[in-house]
């Protein structure tokens, strides 16, 4: 079963490399993937949201979701699964960015993006929440385009990120309720 999934993952990456990569757009996909490096874009955005009182709760919750996702992904799942990067196992696959030293599963870029975008989608249900989700999807797809993750890595990263957002939102809600009850006493 795992070999079957690996083969499908490999075929998708080779298809992307052969039919979808283009010199015209490669620079754009590299820039999109850069936004997810180390979660820097999401960290900066979360920190900026801490300043206005109106967005402070969203900023704190997004940073909490980011932390939950990072712990689950980088401190637990990557070492537990220990999946090597696709460019080291898929013959003919050429990465478009520097080779990474950590494991592949799940995608940390995708996890961070979906963790924060999930919070922002809930906090800002209009165009800004949707824009955050679109950016999360683009960052996830960029990891396939540049050849550093398997499709299942990206899917798992999106799931872990989404669950991290839900956990952070639930925790934030519980803390707000706790402090409101204490304040009422």
Coordinates of C-alpha atoms in Angstrom, one line a residue:
X1 CA 0.0 0.0 0.0
X2 CA 2.8 2.5 0.9
X3 CA 4.7 1.7 -2.2
X4 CA 1.5 2.3 -4.3
X5 CA 1.1 5.7 -2.6
X6 CA 4.8 6.5 -3.1
X7 CA 4.5 5.6 -6.8
X8 CA 1.4 7.9 -7.3
X9 CA 3.2 10.7 -5.4
X10 CA 6.3 10.3 -7.7
X11 CA 4.2 10.3 -10.9
X12 CA 2.4 13.5 -9.9
X13 CA 5.8 15.2 -9.2
X14 CA 7.2 14.1 -12.5
X15 CA 4.1 15.2 -14.3
X16 CA 4.4 18.7 -12.6
X17 CA 8.1 18.8 -13.6
X18 CA 7.5 17.8 -17.2
X19 CA 4.2 19.5 -18.1
X20 CA 3.6 22.4 -15.6
X21 CA 7.0 23.9 -14.8
X22 CA 7.8 26.9 -17.0
X23 CA 10.7 29.3 -17.0
X24 CA 8.0 32.1 -17.3
X25 CA 6.5 31.2 -13.9
X26 CA 9.2 29.4 -11.9
X27 CA 10.4 32.7 -10.3
X28 CA 6.8 33.3 -9.1
X29 CA 6.5 29.8 -7.5
X30 CA 9.9 30.3 -5.8
X31 CA 8.7 33.6 -4.3
X32 CA 5.5 32.0 -3.1
X33 CA 7.4 29.1 -1.5
X34 CA 9.8 31.6 0.1
X35 CA 6.8 33.1 2.0
X36 CA 6.5 29.9 3.9
X37 CA 10.2 29.5 4.8
X38 CA 10.4 29.1 8.5
X39 CA 6.8 30.4 8.7
X40 CA 8.3 34.0 8.6
X41 CA 5.4 35.5 6.7
X42 CA 2.8 34.1 9.0
X43 CA 4.9 35.0 12.1
X44 CA 5.2 38.7 10.9
X45 CA 1.6 38.9 10.1
X46 CA 0.6 37.5 13.5
X47 CA 2.9 39.9 15.2
X48 CA 1.5 42.8 13.2
X49 CA -2.0 41.8 14.2
X50 CA -1.0 42.1 17.9
X51 CA -0.8 45.9 17.7
X52 CA -4.4 47.0 16.8
X53 CA -6.8 45.9 19.6
X54 CA -9.4 45.0 16.9
X55 CA -7.1 42.2 15.5
X56 CA -5.1 41.3 18.6
X57 CA -7.1 38.1 19.3
X58 CA -6.7 36.9 15.8
X59 CA -2.9 37.5 16.0
X60 CA -2.5 35.7 19.3
X61 CA -4.7 32.8 18.1
X62 CA -2.8 32.5 14.8
X63 CA 0.6 32.5 16.5
X64 CA -0.8 29.8 18.9
X65 CA -2.0 27.7 15.9
X66 CA 1.4 28.2 14.3
X67 CA 3.2 26.9 17.5
X68 CA 0.9 23.9 17.8
X69 CA 1.5 23.0 14.2
X70 CA 5.2 23.4 14.5
X71 CA 5.4 21.2 17.5
X72 CA 3.3 18.4 15.9
X73 CA 5.1 18.6 12.5
X74 CA 8.7 19.5 13.3
X75 CA 9.2 17.9 16.7
X76 CA 7.0 14.8 16.3
X77 CA 5.8 13.7 12.9
X78 CA 8.9 14.5 10.7
X79 CA 11.2 12.3 12.9
X80 CA 8.6 9.7 13.6
X81 CA 7.8 9.1 9.9
X82 CA 11.4 10.0 8.6
X83 CA 10.3 10.2 5.0
X84 CA 13.2 11.2 2.7
X85 CA 12.7 14.1 0.3
X86 CA 11.4 13.3 -3.1
X87 CA 14.4 14.5 -5.0
X88 CA 16.4 11.8 -3.1
X89 CA 14.1 9.0 -4.1
X90 CA 12.3 9.9 -7.3
X91 CA 14.7 9.4 -10.3
X92 CA 14.8 12.4 -12.5
X93 CA 13.2 14.8 -10.2
X94 CA 15.1 18.1 -10.0
X95 CA 14.4 20.5 -7.1
X96 CA 14.2 24.2 -7.9
X97 CA 15.3 25.4 -4.5
X98 CA 18.2 24.4 -2.1
X99 CA 18.1 20.8 -0.9
X100 CA 16.7 20.6 2.7
X101 CA 18.3 18.7 5.5
X102 CA 15.1 17.6 7.4
X103 CA 12.5 15.0 6.5
X104 CA 9.7 15.4 4.1
X105 CA 6.5 14.3 5.9
X106 CA 4.5 16.4 6.6
X107 CA 5.1 19.7 4.8
X108 CA 5.9 22.4 7.4
X109 CA 5.3 25.2 5.0
X110 CA 1.8 23.9 4.4
X111 CA 1.1 23.2 8.0
X112 CA 2.1 26.8 9.0
X113 CA 0.1 28.2 6.2
X114 CA -3.1 26.3 6.9
X115 CA -2.7 26.9 10.7
X116 CA -2.7 30.6 10.3
X117 CA -5.0 30.9 7.3
X118 CA -7.6 28.8 9.2
X119 CA -7.6 31.2 12.1
X120 CA -7.7 34.2 9.8
X121 CA -10.5 32.7 7.8
X122 CA -12.6 32.4 11.0
X123 CA -11.5 35.8 12.4
X124 CA -12.0 37.7 9.1
X125 CA -14.7 35.8 7.1
X126 CA -14.7 38.2 4.2
X127 CA -12.1 38.9 1.6
X128 CA -9.1 38.9 4.0
X129 CA -9.9 35.4 5.4
X130 CA -10.4 34.1 1.9
X131 CA -7.1 35.7 0.7
X132 CA -5.2 34.0 3.6
X133 CA -6.7 30.7 2.5
X134 CA -5.7 31.3 -1.2
X135 CA -2.2 32.1 -0.1
X136 CA -2.1 28.9 2.0
X137 CA -3.1 26.8 -1.0
X138 CA -0.6 28.6 -3.2
X139 CA 2.2 27.9 -0.7
X140 CA 1.2 24.3 -0.5
X141 CA 1.2 23.9 -4.3
X142 CA 4.5 25.7 -4.5
X143 CA 6.1 22.9 -2.5
X144 CA 5.1 20.4 -5.2
X145 CA 6.2 22.8 -8.0
X146 CA 9.7 23.3 -6.6
X147 CA 10.0 19.5 -6.0
X148 CA 10.7 19.3 -2.3
X149 CA 7.5 17.6 -1.1
X150 CA 5.3 14.7 -2.1
X151 CA 1.6 15.4 -2.6
X152 CA 0.8 13.4 0.5
X153 CA 3.3 15.5 2.5
X154 CA 1.3 18.6 1.5
X155 CA -2.0 17.0 2.2
X156 CA -0.8 15.9 5.6
X157 CA 0.6 19.4 6.3
X158 CA -2.8 20.9 5.4
X159 CA -4.6 18.5 7.7
X160 CA -2.2 19.1 10.6
X161 CA -2.4 22.9 10.0
X162 CA -6.2 22.8 9.9
X163 CA -6.4 20.8 13.1
X164 CA -3.9 23.2 14.7
X165 CA -6.1 26.2 13.8
X166 CA -9.1 24.4 15.2
X167 CA -7.3 23.6 18.4
X168 CA -6.0 27.1 18.8
X169 CA -9.5 28.5 18.2
X170 CA -11.0 26.1 20.8
X171 CA -8.3 27.0 23.3
X172 CA -8.8 30.8 22.7
X173 CA -12.6 30.4 23.1
X174 CA -12.1 28.4 26.4
X175 CA -9.7 31.1 27.7
X176 CA -12.0 33.9 26.8
X177 CA -14.9 32.1 28.5
X178 CA -12.8 31.4 31.6
X179 CA -11.7 35.0 32.0
X180 CA -15.3 36.3 31.4
X181 CA -16.5 34.0 34.2
X182 CA -13.8 35.1 36.6
X183 CA -14.5 38.7 35.8
X184 CA -18.2 38.2 36.4
X185 CA -17.6 36.9 40.0

